[in-house]
XYZ file of N, CA, C and O in Angstrom:
888
model
N -112.331 -192.813 -134.577
C -111.483 -193.361 -135.605
C -110.338 -194.218 -135.446
O -109.825 -195.144 -136.211
N -109.814 -194.148 -134.195
C -108.685 -194.873 -133.648
C -109.030 -196.104 -133.185
O -110.067 -196.283 -132.497
N -108.317 -197.250 -133.820
C -108.735 -198.650 -133.169
C -108.496 -198.767 -131.725
O -107.330 -198.389 -131.259
N -109.282 -199.515 -131.143
C -109.064 -199.744 -129.644
C -108.365 -201.033 -129.374
O -108.148 -201.907 -130.321
N -107.761 -201.163 -128.352
C -106.987 -202.542 -127.987
C -107.629 -203.593 -128.146
O -107.255 -204.796 -128.705
N -109.037 -203.796 -127.876
C -110.039 -204.961 -127.864
C -109.940 -205.304 -129.515
O -110.055 -206.553 -129.819
N -110.127 -204.313 -130.148
C -110.319 -204.592 -131.668
C -108.871 -205.235 -132.328
O -108.945 -206.150 -132.934
N -107.874 -204.376 -132.012
C -106.508 -204.947 -132.354
C -106.182 -206.353 -131.827
O -105.690 -207.241 -132.570
N -106.379 -206.680 -130.574
C -106.084 -207.939 -130.051
C -106.943 -208.979 -130.606
O -106.471 -210.042 -131.076
N -108.159 -208.695 -130.948
C -109.105 -209.669 -131.528
C -108.646 -210.200 -132.881
O -108.786 -211.264 -133.313
N -108.338 -209.085 -133.627
C -108.073 -209.416 -135.073
C -106.735 -209.973 -134.933
O -106.485 -211.122 -135.985
N -105.777 -209.672 -134.163
C -104.397 -210.420 -134.133
C -104.613 -211.894 -133.783
O -103.955 -212.889 -134.451
N -105.649 -212.205 -132.870
C -105.798 -213.614 -132.465
C -106.560 -214.440 -133.812
O -106.029 -215.427 -133.899
N -107.431 -213.648 -134.470
C -107.763 -214.344 -135.707
C -106.913 -214.696 -136.569
O -106.709 -215.927 -137.069
N -105.655 -213.834 -137.042
C -105.039 -213.938 -137.920
C -103.760 -214.956 -137.431
O -103.386 -215.652 -138.447
N -103.444 -214.944 -136.230
C -102.424 -215.897 -135.812
C -102.959 -217.231 -135.688
O -102.418 -218.282 -136.127
N -104.294 -217.446 -135.294
C -104.836 -218.695 -135.389
C -104.969 -219.140 -136.748
O -104.772 -220.337 -136.978
N -105.486 -218.499 -137.771
C -105.358 -218.840 -139.324
C -103.949 -219.316 -139.665
O -103.871 -220.160 -140.358
N -102.897 -218.513 -139.164
C -101.548 -218.783 -139.788
C -101.094 -220.044 -139.130
O -100.738 -220.937 -139.892
N -101.411 -220.409 -137.930
C -100.927 -221.759 -137.207
C -101.802 -222.833 -137.981
O -101.148 -224.105 -137.731
N -102.882 -222.540 -138.211
C -103.607 -223.762 -138.966
C -103.305 -223.966 -140.360
O -103.613 -225.052 -140.707
N -103.026 -222.856 -140.965
C -102.955 -223.180 -142.641
C -101.565 -223.046 -143.053
O -101.181 -223.260 -144.170
N -100.506 -222.824 -142.156
C -99.137 -222.476 -142.682
C -98.613 -223.999 -143.045
O -98.385 -224.910 -142.245
N -98.183 -224.134 -144.332
C -97.866 -225.369 -144.776
C -96.374 -225.857 -144.334
O -96.021 -226.921 -144.504
N -95.671 -224.683 -143.830
C -94.158 -224.981 -143.441
C -94.119 -225.467 -142.038
O -92.921 -225.606 -141.422
N -95.262 -225.506 -141.293
C -95.093 -225.946 -139.817
C -94.766 -224.791 -139.017
O -94.360 -225.255 -137.859
N -94.483 -223.617 -139.442
C -94.055 -222.602 -138.560
C -95.183 -222.287 -137.479
O -96.479 -222.507 -137.913
N -94.701 -221.726 -136.452
C -95.729 -221.522 -135.309
C -95.587 -219.812 -135.112
O -94.605 -219.257 -134.928
N -96.756 -219.308 -134.859
C -96.785 -217.897 -134.390
C -97.539 -217.711 -133.118
O -98.470 -218.542 -132.814
N -97.388 -216.543 -132.458
C -98.050 -216.296 -131.322
C -98.104 -214.593 -131.195
O -97.355 -213.909 -131.968
N -98.962 -214.032 -130.453
C -98.866 -212.508 -130.254
C -98.898 -212.182 -128.717
O -99.384 -212.957 -128.012
N -98.445 -211.232 -128.524
C -98.616 -210.552 -127.131
C -99.452 -209.541 -127.225
O -99.454 -208.588 -128.096
N -100.604 -209.423 -126.412
C -101.541 -208.350 -126.210
C -101.127 -207.155 -126.164
O -100.042 -206.941 -125.483
N -101.942 -206.074 -126.747
C -101.423 -204.674 -126.611
C -100.988 -204.060 -125.177
O -100.181 -203.309 -124.965
N -101.870 -204.725 -124.219
C -101.598 -204.065 -122.998
C -100.228 -204.663 -122.254
O -99.367 -203.903 -121.742
N -99.952 -205.957 -122.614
C -98.626 -206.560 -122.245
C -97.625 -206.036 -122.905
O -96.525 -205.678 -122.333
N -97.841 -205.810 -124.302
C -96.698 -205.440 -125.200
C -96.162 -203.845 -124.852
O -95.208 -203.621 -124.874
N -97.268 -203.068 -124.470
C -97.104 -201.781 -124.068
C -96.262 -201.581 -122.820
O -95.337 -200.818 -122.678
N -96.739 -202.503 -121.850
C -95.877 -202.589 -120.627
C -94.342 -202.953 -120.933
O -93.516 -202.324 -120.282
N -94.080 -203.882 -121.723
C -92.694 -204.343 -121.995
C -92.186 -203.148 -122.757
O -90.756 -202.926 -122.316
N -92.704 -202.437 -123.761
C -91.972 -201.289 -124.347
C -91.745 -200.135 -123.361
O -90.812 -199.575 -123.520
N -92.417 -199.920 -122.252
C -92.142 -199.160 -121.365
C -91.357 -199.569 -120.129
O -91.388 -199.021 -119.111
N -90.639 -200.642 -120.414
C -89.691 -201.066 -119.576
C -90.245 -201.763 -118.215
O -89.589 -201.900 -117.239
N -91.510 -202.042 -118.395
C -92.206 -202.733 -117.322
C -91.708 -204.344 -117.101
O -91.203 -204.846 -118.167
N -92.328 -204.997 -116.106
C -91.901 -206.203 -115.798
C -93.050 -207.124 -116.667
O -94.364 -207.101 -116.338
N -92.598 -208.093 -117.397
C -93.636 -208.819 -118.099
C -94.096 -210.177 -117.317
O -93.055 -210.690 -116.806
N -95.314 -210.350 -117.162
C -95.919 -211.407 -116.409
C -96.304 -212.532 -117.301
O -96.856 -213.610 -117.025
N -95.903 -212.534 -118.651
C -96.408 -213.458 -119.558
C -95.566 -214.703 -119.432
O -94.301 -214.576 -119.493
N -96.357 -215.853 -119.450
C -95.572 -217.074 -119.415
C -95.532 -217.671 -120.740
O -96.524 -218.215 -121.184
N -94.456 -217.645 -121.182
C -94.237 -217.897 -122.659
C -92.675 -218.566 -122.896
O -91.737 -217.875 -122.256
N -92.430 -219.504 -123.442
C -91.114 -219.977 -124.081
C -90.938 -219.538 -125.602
O -91.451 -220.127 -126.453
N -90.204 -218.211 -125.758
C -90.239 -217.745 -127.021
C -89.667 -218.719 -128.251
O -89.953 -218.421 -129.321
N -88.971 -219.655 -127.741
C -88.310 -220.522 -128.653
C -89.350 -221.504 -129.227
O -89.050 -222.327 -130.240
N -90.679 -221.536 -128.599
C -91.499 -222.428 -129.229
C -92.186 -221.786 -130.389
O -93.060 -222.475 -131.192
N -91.753 -220.627 -130.792
C -92.445 -219.870 -131.926
C -91.428 -219.443 -132.728
O -90.302 -218.930 -132.397
N -91.777 -219.459 -134.212
C -91.072 -218.819 -135.132
C -91.034 -217.237 -135.133
O -90.307 -216.626 -135.519
N -92.224 -216.786 -134.718
C -92.551 -215.381 -134.947
C -93.399 -214.865 -133.890
O -94.452 -215.624 -133.531
N -93.111 -213.775 -133.120
C -93.944 -213.287 -132.160
C -94.315 -211.918 -132.477
O -93.516 -211.002 -132.539
N -95.668 -211.555 -132.449
C -96.064 -210.276 -132.915
C -96.609 -209.348 -131.554
O -96.889 -210.016 -130.597
N -96.263 -208.297 -131.763
C -96.610 -207.277 -130.567
C -96.928 -205.874 -131.079
O -96.074 -205.212 -131.620
N -98.117 -205.382 -130.862
C -98.543 -204.008 -131.199
C -98.453 -203.170 -130.026
O -99.009 -203.533 -128.849
N -97.770 -202.135 -129.991
C -97.611 -201.109 -128.839
C -98.348 -199.809 -129.071
O -98.349 -199.356 -130.228
N -98.868 -199.328 -127.996
C -99.484 -198.071 -127.967
C -98.752 -197.102 -127.109
O -98.377 -197.195 -125.910
N -98.084 -196.275 -127.920
C -97.141 -195.271 -127.331
C -97.669 -193.757 -127.639
O -97.629 -193.303 -128.634
N -98.192 -193.229 -126.554
C -98.838 -191.991 -126.692
C -99.941 -191.891 -127.827
O -99.934 -191.065 -128.649
N -100.986 -192.864 -127.614
C -101.880 -192.882 -128.688
C -101.501 -193.161 -130.139
O -102.262 -192.773 -131.059
N -100.498 -193.887 -130.277
C -99.865 -194.078 -131.497
C -99.616 -195.573 -131.549
O -98.652 -196.158 -130.703
N -100.042 -196.445 -132.602
C -99.795 -197.926 -132.599
C -98.699 -198.160 -133.563
O -98.477 -197.587 -134.641
N -97.801 -198.986 -132.977
C -96.489 -199.468 -133.809
C -96.371 -200.929 -133.594
O -97.192 -201.626 -132.635
N -95.770 -201.558 -134.623
C -95.576 -203.201 -134.568
C -94.121 -203.456 -134.368
O -93.240 -203.036 -134.928
N -93.980 -204.401 -133.346
C -92.753 -205.222 -132.961
C -92.916 -206.462 -133.344
O -93.826 -207.186 -132.998
N -91.971 -206.985 -134.039
C -91.846 -208.468 -134.629
C -90.539 -209.201 -134.003
O -89.666 -208.639 -134.203
N -90.883 -210.283 -133.272
C -89.541 -210.932 -132.838
C -89.521 -212.283 -133.529
O -90.493 -212.973 -133.700
N -88.172 -212.746 -133.709
C -87.808 -213.998 -134.373
C -86.734 -214.609 -133.627
O -85.487 -214.490 -133.927
N -87.173 -215.253 -132.426
C -86.322 -215.783 -131.524
C -85.246 -216.687 -132.051
O -84.139 -216.618 -131.767
N -85.750 -217.675 -132.957
C -84.795 -218.666 -133.445
C -83.765 -217.954 -134.481
O -82.765 -218.560 -134.575
N -84.198 -216.822 -135.084
C -83.195 -216.286 -135.864
C -82.353 -215.188 -135.158
O -81.689 -214.340 -135.935
N -82.523 -214.799 -133.972
C -82.054 -213.890 -133.338
C -82.159 -212.665 -133.815
O -81.169 -211.536 -134.049
N -83.227 -211.993 -134.393
C -83.483 -210.818 -135.007
C -84.992 -210.396 -134.663
O -85.831 -211.177 -134.120
N -85.147 -208.979 -134.767
C -86.700 -208.420 -134.608
C -86.719 -207.320 -135.634
O -85.823 -206.918 -136.356
N -88.037 -206.777 -135.751
C -88.234 -205.806 -136.673
C -89.213 -204.859 -135.900
O -89.887 -205.162 -135.182
N -89.031 -203.593 -136.310
C -89.986 -202.493 -135.819
C -90.505 -201.681 -137.034
O -89.726 -201.315 -137.980
N -91.817 -201.727 -137.026
C -92.552 -200.879 -137.996
C -93.430 -199.943 -137.449
O -94.467 -200.202 -136.630
N -93.123 -198.815 -137.959
C -93.993 -197.451 -137.407
C -94.830 -197.004 -138.517
O -94.224 -196.458 -139.625
N -96.131 -196.797 -138.483
C -96.839 -196.339 -139.711
C -96.428 -194.899 -140.069
O -96.754 -194.524 -141.212
N -96.028 -194.027 -139.256
C -95.455 -192.767 -139.614
C -94.051 -192.763 -140.021
O -93.515 -191.751 -140.354
N -93.338 -193.810 -139.933
C -91.943 -193.940 -140.325
C -91.156 -194.153 -138.978
O -91.329 -193.554 -138.088
N -90.010 -195.042 -139.125
C -89.174 -195.298 -138.047
C -88.175 -194.253 -137.825
O -87.718 -193.701 -138.702
N -87.886 -194.089 -136.584
C -86.590 -193.258 -136.227
C -85.602 -194.218 -135.645
O -85.844 -195.306 -135.134
N -84.268 -193.858 -135.716
C -83.136 -194.664 -135.212
C -83.475 -194.816 -133.806
O -82.867 -195.941 -133.300
N -83.845 -193.885 -132.870
C -84.139 -193.993 -131.452
C -85.034 -195.221 -131.147
O -84.767 -196.094 -130.413
N -86.112 -195.260 -131.986
C -87.049 -196.332 -131.716
C -86.731 -197.639 -132.193
O -87.048 -198.805 -131.652
N -85.944 -197.776 -133.226
C -85.306 -198.869 -133.751
C -84.433 -199.603 -132.710
O -84.394 -200.752 -132.233
N -83.636 -198.856 -132.174
C -82.549 -199.071 -130.927
C -83.393 -199.639 -129.862
O -82.996 -200.515 -129.160
N -84.557 -198.805 -129.632
C -85.422 -199.208 -128.422
C -85.896 -200.713 -128.569
O -86.040 -201.401 -127.716
N -86.452 -200.811 -129.868
C -86.961 -202.251 -130.100
C -85.907 -203.264 -129.968
O -86.354 -204.265 -129.399
N -84.835 -202.948 -130.433
C -83.602 -204.000 -129.975
C -83.545 -204.192 -128.580
O -83.336 -205.437 -128.284
N -83.431 -203.257 -127.946
C -83.188 -203.430 -126.548
C -84.355 -203.970 -125.584
O -84.018 -205.019 -124.861
N -85.415 -203.690 -126.017
C -86.636 -204.379 -125.325
C -86.862 -205.742 -125.774
O -87.262 -206.630 -124.909
N -86.291 -206.052 -126.920
C -86.823 -207.460 -127.571
C -85.520 -208.261 -126.818
O -85.934 -209.406 -126.281
N -84.272 -207.836 -126.678
C -83.413 -208.456 -126.111
C -83.682 -208.859 -124.614
O -83.499 -209.838 -124.102
N -83.950 -207.653 -123.937
C -84.550 -207.834 -122.522
C -85.586 -208.793 -122.219
O -85.486 -209.786 -121.353
N -86.577 -208.825 -123.072
C -87.806 -209.697 -123.035
C -87.236 -211.232 -123.196
O -87.565 -212.063 -122.259
N -86.489 -211.370 -124.356
C -86.248 -212.767 -124.472
C -85.100 -213.319 -123.500
O -85.178 -214.505 -123.108
N -84.205 -212.464 -122.917
C -83.412 -212.944 -121.794
C -84.182 -213.314 -120.540
O -83.886 -214.182 -119.826
N -85.230 -212.392 -120.348
C -86.056 -212.609 -119.036
C -86.813 -214.020 -119.190
O -87.429 -214.340 -118.167
N -87.010 -214.546 -120.496
C -87.775 -215.711 -120.744
C -86.769 -216.923 -120.848
O -87.118 -218.105 -121.402
N -85.492 -216.730 -120.508
C -84.513 -217.777 -120.525
C -83.789 -217.918 -121.997
O -83.059 -218.966 -121.903
N -83.872 -217.095 -122.983
C -83.127 -217.119 -124.115
C -81.892 -216.427 -124.064
O -81.679 -215.316 -123.601
N -80.800 -217.133 -124.246
C -79.429 -216.673 -124.259
C -79.122 -215.919 -125.573
O -78.563 -216.599 -126.434
N -79.272 -214.733 -125.709
C -79.134 -213.950 -126.753
C -78.240 -212.716 -126.561
O -78.550 -211.733 -125.827
N -76.988 -212.773 -127.090
C -76.004 -211.620 -127.036
C -75.998 -210.748 -128.074
O -76.079 -209.363 -127.782
N -76.266 -211.159 -129.257
C -76.369 -210.166 -130.504
C -77.762 -210.311 -131.242
O -78.094 -211.537 -131.278
N -78.267 -209.264 -131.338
C -79.763 -209.283 -132.001
C -79.644 -208.180 -132.893
O -79.429 -207.022 -132.832
N -80.109 -208.620 -134.129
C -80.352 -207.696 -135.312
C -81.809 -207.053 -135.300
O -82.652 -207.926 -134.912
N -81.921 -205.981 -135.647
C -83.082 -205.180 -135.883
C -83.129 -204.457 -137.035
O -82.143 -203.738 -137.396
N -84.209 -204.668 -137.822
C -84.479 -203.761 -139.125
C -85.925 -203.363 -139.311
O -86.697 -203.841 -138.594
N -86.071 -202.508 -140.210
C -87.344 -201.944 -140.621
C -87.591 -202.062 -142.160
O -87.132 -201.428 -142.733
N -88.451 -203.129 -142.520
C -88.633 -203.395 -143.924
C -89.461 -202.138 -144.431
O -90.407 -201.441 -143.774
N -89.225 -201.755 -145.714
C -89.896 -200.709 -146.451
C -91.529 -201.030 -146.308
O -91.981 -202.255 -146.344
N -92.506 -199.800 -146.005
C -93.736 -200.157 -145.927
C -94.409 -198.904 -146.248
O -93.842 -197.825 -146.295
N -95.690 -198.964 -146.589
C -96.554 -197.715 -146.740
C -96.637 -196.923 -145.419
O -96.555 -197.494 -144.345
N -96.888 -195.604 -145.677
C -97.004 -194.760 -144.372
C -98.504 -194.234 -144.315
O -99.012 -193.833 -145.387
N -98.906 -194.075 -143.223
C -100.224 -193.749 -142.959
C -100.182 -192.040 -143.291
O -99.394 -191.203 -143.016
N -101.335 -191.653 -144.133
C -101.324 -190.433 -144.674
C -102.361 -189.457 -143.685
O -102.646 -188.365 -143.996
N -102.627 -190.058 -142.483
C -103.563 -189.356 -141.687
C -103.130 -189.316 -140.181
O -102.132 -189.916 -139.964
N -104.083 -188.840 -139.123
C -103.549 -188.967 -137.932
C -104.393 -190.101 -137.074
O -104.266 -190.086 -135.872
N -105.271 -190.909 -137.778
C -106.188 -191.864 -137.046
C -105.965 -193.252 -137.409
O -106.550 -194.133 -136.837
N -105.054 -193.479 -138.390
C -105.276 -194.928 -139.007
C -103.949 -195.712 -138.622
O -103.632 -196.847 -139.219
N -103.168 -195.295 -137.633
C -102.089 -196.083 -137.155
C -102.577 -197.617 -136.762
O -101.782 -198.432 -137.019
N -103.650 -197.729 -136.226
C -103.920 -199.021 -135.894
C -104.203 -199.990 -136.911
O -104.008 -201.107 -137.052
N -104.949 -199.391 -137.760
C -105.177 -199.969 -139.237
C -103.894 -200.581 -139.912
O -103.800 -201.604 -140.348
N -103.033 -199.539 -140.055
C -101.622 -199.873 -140.509
C -100.948 -200.865 -139.720
O -100.309 -201.814 -140.376
N -100.926 -200.882 -138.387
C -100.097 -201.842 -137.581
C -100.717 -203.176 -137.877
O -99.956 -204.273 -138.029
N -102.095 -203.335 -137.861
C -102.638 -204.575 -138.231
C -102.307 -205.136 -139.817
O -102.129 -206.340 -139.953
N -102.255 -204.203 -140.657
C -101.956 -204.654 -142.148
C -100.461 -204.990 -142.126
O -100.133 -205.993 -142.796
N -99.584 -204.407 -141.282
C -98.209 -204.815 -141.329
C -98.103 -206.192 -140.710
O -97.380 -207.058 -141.298
N -98.818 -206.436 -139.704
C -98.948 -207.771 -139.046
C -99.418 -208.902 -140.058
O -98.823 -209.962 -140.000
N -100.411 -208.548 -140.785
C -101.000 -209.516 -141.647
C -99.883 -209.731 -142.846
O -99.899 -210.987 -143.066
N -99.282 -208.916 -143.272
C -98.274 -208.896 -144.238
C -97.083 -209.744 -143.770
O -96.668 -210.751 -144.459
N -96.754 -209.591 -142.523
C -95.650 -210.486 -141.893
C -96.014 -211.868 -141.956
O -95.164 -212.753 -142.241
N -97.204 -212.247 -141.472
C -97.633 -213.531 -141.154
C -98.036 -214.171 -142.704
O -97.817 -215.276 -142.844
N -98.181 -213.458 -143.560
C -98.319 -213.787 -145.133
C -96.954 -214.012 -145.647
O -97.019 -214.486 -146.854
N -95.876 -213.802 -145.090
C -94.583 -213.791 -145.506
C -94.367 -213.173 -146.810
O -93.681 -213.696 -147.795
N -95.111 -211.962 -146.972
C -94.740 -211.016 -148.295
C -93.589 -210.492 -148.288
O -93.034 -209.856 -147.302
N -92.864 -210.526 -149.399
C -91.378 -210.089 -149.522
C -91.523 -208.489 -149.512
O -90.493 -207.809 -149.072
N -92.672 -207.878 -149.878
C -92.705 -206.559 -149.910
C -94.044 -206.152 -149.222
O -95.272 -206.610 -149.582
N -94.057 -205.186 -148.345
C -95.260 -204.942 -147.636
C -95.789 -203.653 -148.377
O -95.363 -202.564 -148.446
N -96.898 -204.125 -149.025
C -97.510 -203.077 -149.956
C -99.170 -203.060 -149.952
O -99.678 -204.325 -150.050
N -99.817 -202.049 -149.674
C -101.395 -201.933 -149.650
C -101.661 -200.679 -149.949
O -100.984 -199.765 -149.692
N -102.920 -200.530 -150.464
C -103.280 -199.150 -150.884
C -103.615 -198.259 -149.648
O -103.993 -198.639 -148.516
N -103.348 -196.978 -149.767
C -103.288 -196.121 -148.740
C -104.241 -194.800 -148.880
O -104.151 -193.865 -148.147
N -105.097 -194.934 -150.057
C -105.974 -193.867 -150.283
C -107.121 -193.745 -149.098
O -107.317 -194.916 -148.640
N -107.841 -192.697 -149.113
C -108.881 -192.618 -148.194
C -109.953 -193.611 -148.107
O -110.462 -194.425 -147.319
N -110.252 -194.028 -149.428
C -111.111 -195.031 -149.846
C -110.723 -196.532 -149.518
O -111.390 -197.347 -148.922
N -109.387 -196.621 -149.621
C -108.808 -197.896 -149.395
C -108.691 -198.209 -147.898
O -108.928 -199.200 -147.301
N -108.447 -197.013 -147.134
C -108.265 -197.310 -145.588
C -109.771 -197.657 -145.064
O -109.687 -198.415 -144.214
N -110.691 -196.897 -145.714
C -112.092 -197.200 -145.188
C -112.349 -198.677 -145.467
O -113.081 -199.300 -144.696
N -111.934 -199.053 -146.594
C -112.162 -200.671 -146.935
C -111.223 -201.718 -145.985
O -111.707 -202.571 -145.560
N -110.143 -201.062 -145.666
C -109.374 -201.968 -144.590
C -110.065 -201.953 -143.311
O -110.262 -203.079 -142.701
N -110.729 -200.871 -142.994
C -111.458 -200.925 -141.717
C -112.607 -201.784 -141.732
O -112.833 -202.611 -140.843
N -113.270 -201.691 -142.897
C -114.567 -202.527 -143.195
C -114.044 -204.217 -143.033
O -115.001 -204.838 -142.419
N -112.876 -204.406 -143.733
C -112.596 -205.712 -143.674
C -112.163 -206.414 -142.225
O -112.429 -207.471 -142.009
N -111.438 -205.354 -141.534
C -111.275 -205.708 -140.234
C -112.645 -206.074 -139.469
O -112.646 -207.005 -138.695
N -113.578 -205.162 -139.538
C -114.655 -205.322 -138.948
C -115.559 -206.447 -139.204
O -116.081 -207.358 -138.330
N -115.620 -206.810 -140.559
C -116.401 -207.992 -140.929
C -115.657 -209.315 -140.586
O -116.351 -210.276 -140.396
N -114.276 -209.313 -140.627
C -113.514 -210.419 -140.157
C -113.876 -210.872 -138.710
O -114.129 -211.914 -138.375
N -113.945 -209.729 -137.859
C -114.211 -209.840 -136.473
C -115.795 -210.450 -136.156
O -115.970 -211.241 -135.505
N -116.627 -209.803 -137.105
C -118.026 -210.374 -136.822
C -118.117 -211.854 -137.569
O -118.982 -212.558 -136.740
N -117.372 -212.217 -138.327
C -117.497 -213.494 -138.923
C -116.846 -214.587 -137.969
O -117.315 -215.663 -138.016
N -116.102 -214.032 -137.054
C -115.526 -215.032 -136.013
C -116.235 -214.888 -134.640
O -115.799 -215.365 -133.688
N -117.388 -214.252 -134.499
C -117.996 -214.006 -133.208
C -119.011 -215.175 -133.128
O -119.180 -215.971 -134.147
N -119.615 -215.224 -131.978
C -120.680 -216.311 -131.920
C -121.892 -216.220 -132.901
O -122.113 -215.012 -133.290
N -122.499 -217.338 -133.206
C -123.642 -217.068 -134.186
C -124.813 -216.335 -133.498
O -125.437 -216.898 -132.483
N -125.129 -215.202 -134.147
C -126.221 -214.462 -133.460
C -127.441 -214.269 -134.396
O -128.373 -213.353 -134.333
N -127.447 -215.227 -135.453
C -128.498 -215.237 -136.413
C -129.848 -215.470 -135.739
O -130.839 -215.254 -136.442
N -129.878 -216.059 -134.721
C -131.264 -216.340 -134.097
C -131.764 -215.325 -133.070
O -132.622 -215.737 -132.388
N -131.007 -214.409 -133.124
C -131.507 -213.291 -132.074
C -131.593 -211.950 -132.756
O -131.044 -211.585 -133.726
N -132.724 -211.280 -132.508
C -133.153 -209.919 -133.103
C -131.942 -208.916 -132.800
O -131.791 -208.814 -131.403
N -131.666 -208.342 -133.700
C -130.279 -207.317 -133.249
C -130.851 -205.949 -132.876
O -130.211 -205.113 -132.645
N -132.248 -205.941 -132.787
C -132.823 -204.791 -132.048
C -133.353 -204.997 -130.631
O -132.974 -204.032 -129.816
N -134.023 -206.030 -130.501
C -134.592 -206.221 -129.019
C -133.817 -207.455 -128.424
O -133.900 -207.549 -127.089
N -133.021 -208.052 -129.119
C -132.226 -209.215 -128.562
C -133.017 -210.458 -128.013
O -132.488 -211.359 -127.530
N -134.345 -210.527 -128.600
C -135.039 -211.750 -128.509
C -134.898 -212.948 -129.256
O -134.372 -212.715 -130.319
N -135.015 -214.106 -128.923
C -134.875 -215.073 -129.681
C -135.799 -215.380 -131.014
O -136.982 -214.834 -130.973
N -135.369 -215.981 -131.860
C -136.327 -216.157 -133.094
C -137.300 -217.259 -132.709
O -136.979 -218.250 -132.032
N -138.387 -217.038 -133.223
C -139.422 -218.113 -133.182
C -140.264 -218.166 -134.470
O -140.258 -217.367 -135.262
N -140.892 -219.419 -134.614
C -141.577 -219.650 -135.871
C -142.798 -218.849 -136.163
O -143.306 -218.667 -137.478
N -143.228 -218.048 -135.230
C -144.402 -217.157 -135.386
C -144.028 -215.708 -135.581
O -145.106 -215.032 -135.847
N -143.022 -215.392 -135.812
C -142.528 -213.846 -135.910
C -141.857 -213.865 -137.240
O -140.988 -214.587 -137.738
N -142.333 -212.680 -138.014
C -141.711 -212.394 -139.222
C -140.442 -211.753 -138.952
O -140.355 -210.799 -138.308
N -139.445 -212.123 -139.856
C -138.097 -211.453 -139.738
C -137.630 -210.833 -140.952
O -137.941 -211.214 -141.995
N -136.599 -209.878 -140.970
C -136.105 -209.221 -142.051
C -134.634 -208.887 -141.718
O -134.048 -208.711 -140.634
N -133.771 -209.196 -142.820
C -132.383 -209.082 -142.691
C -131.869 -207.819 -143.407
O -132.302 -207.399 -144.455
N -130.783 -207.221 -142.737
C -130.326 -205.974 -143.568
C -129.495 -206.406 -144.738
O -128.696 -207.440 -144.623
N -129.607 -205.945 -145.835
C -128.855 -206.247 -147.123
C -127.490 -205.878 -147.179
O -126.717 -206.397 -148.089
N -127.007 -205.221 -146.147
C -125.751 -204.766 -146.025
C -124.820 -205.605 -145.233
O -123.672 -206.370 -145.492
N -125.120 -205.557 -143.812
C -124.524 -206.400 -142.619
C -124.876 -207.881 -142.424
O -124.645 -208.602 -141.728
N -126.340 -208.264 -143.098
C -126.868 -209.554 -142.870
C -127.377 -209.585 -141.496
O -127.595 -210.873 -141.191
N -127.524 -208.796 -140.726
C -128.025 -208.958 -139.305
C -129.562 -208.931 -139.546
O -130.173 -208.328 -140.246
N -130.166 -209.910 -138.550
C -131.659 -210.092 -138.521
C -132.451 -209.422 -137.557
O -131.852 -209.054 -136.458
N -133.522 -208.959 -137.804
C -134.395 -208.225 -137.023
C -135.803 -208.563 -137.087
O -136.371 -209.226 -138.030
N -136.546 -208.522 -136.005
C -138.083 -208.775 -135.996
C -138.656 -207.600 -136.971
O -138.344 -206.220 -136.831
N -139.531 -207.819 -137.811
C -139.965 -207.177 -138.800
C -140.866 -205.927 -137.996
O -140.752 -204.717 -138.297
N -141.499 -206.273 -137.007
C -142.473 -205.397 -136.131
C -141.466 -204.284 -135.410
O -141.703 -203.233 -135.126
N -140.277 -204.883 -134.840
C -139.361 -204.022 -134.233
C -138.888 -202.633 -135.023
O -138.471 -201.674 -134.505
N -138.752 -203.127 -136.294
C -138.276 -201.987 -137.148
C -139.513 -201.108 -137.772
O -139.287 -200.229 -138.681
N -140.687 -201.329 -137.306
C -141.795 -200.435 -137.681
C -142.572 -201.192 -138.935
O -142.972 -200.232 -139.640
N -142.175 -202.456 -139.347
C -142.803 -203.110 -140.446
C -142.448 -202.222 -141.885
O -143.287 -201.795 -142.644
N -141.006 -202.258 -142.033
C -140.648 -201.508 -143.319
C -141.136 -202.474 -144.561
O -141.394 -203.697 -144.424
N -141.205 -201.918 -145.747
C -141.767 -202.523 -146.897
C -140.945 -203.837 -147.102
O -139.574 -203.657 -146.984
N -141.367 -204.782 -147.581
C -140.395 -206.054 -147.809
C -140.094 -206.406 -149.240
O -139.558 -207.260 -149.740
N -140.951 -205.447 -150.204
C -140.812 -205.678 -151.713
C -139.522 -205.083 -152.132
O -139.079 -205.182 -153.432
N -138.857 -204.348 -151.350
C -137.485 -203.596 -151.711
C -136.486 -203.932 -150.685
O -136.778 -204.314 -149.634
N -135.151 -203.525 -150.945
C -134.111 -203.973 -150.000
C -134.216 -203.165 -148.813
O -134.606 -202.036 -148.759
N -133.719 -203.727 -147.643
C -133.669 -203.056 -146.503
C -132.351 -202.980 -145.945
O -131.453 -203.561 -146.041
N -132.003 -201.594 -145.547
C -130.676 -201.335 -144.901
C -131.025 -200.705 -143.522
O -131.722 -199.700 -143.257
N -130.394 -201.464 -142.636
C -130.514 -201.043 -141.107
C -129.874 -199.652 -140.883
O -129.124 -199.214 -141.558
N -130.136 -199.015 -139.621
C -129.908 -197.813 -139.220
C -128.314 -197.842 -139.008
O -127.674 -196.664 -139.278
N -127.758 -198.913 -138.652
C -126.337 -198.971 -138.412
C -125.393 -198.854 -139.575
O -124.245 -198.542 -139.701
N -126.218 -199.261 -140.801
C -125.474 -199.299 -142.167
C -125.907 -198.045 -143.052
O -125.079 -197.928 -143.995
N -126.592 -197.330 -142.615
C -127.201 -196.097 -143.379
C -126.064 -195.112 -143.380
O -125.357 -194.830 -142.357
């Protein structure tokens, strides 16, 4: 149930790309992948080649003892934010300030005073949804929402997970010409059938020739 780094990085990449493409104010965003950001959080040396002042906002999601948190840097405004799905502590807010200052200075930014705050936000009600919440926080930041607010019921969290998954699927390569059972290419002589839930295509024969007069749901969606 815990989101992996690959999922978090891929989703952040999609959202940042959309922000840079659609932002009417001409602002620019980027993100630091979870592996690099976690290294920075743990006082490691950053090998990232970046000029922070090229961006209005820099997002970074940290994995600290199997728990995801979000750090947001605003280099031009000399401030940062720290958001913890379980709630922030004074220690971690101070740590966020220190690692942000150290990172920006290492990239040539002359910042002596740096402000850090934690905007109000929903808190995760379970032990496995921190990744989902960190991504929702990042999404809200990029949307410039004045109040970070989203549903946190069990059903709502399941829907958030589903939206993350479908967003990533929609941004993958076109696999519509490949059978999702045997991975063979589509041809004009083979009968195909699609799952009514995920819209993935299969050879009718690969699935044991299920009835075609009613809806079909693949094994992955059942």
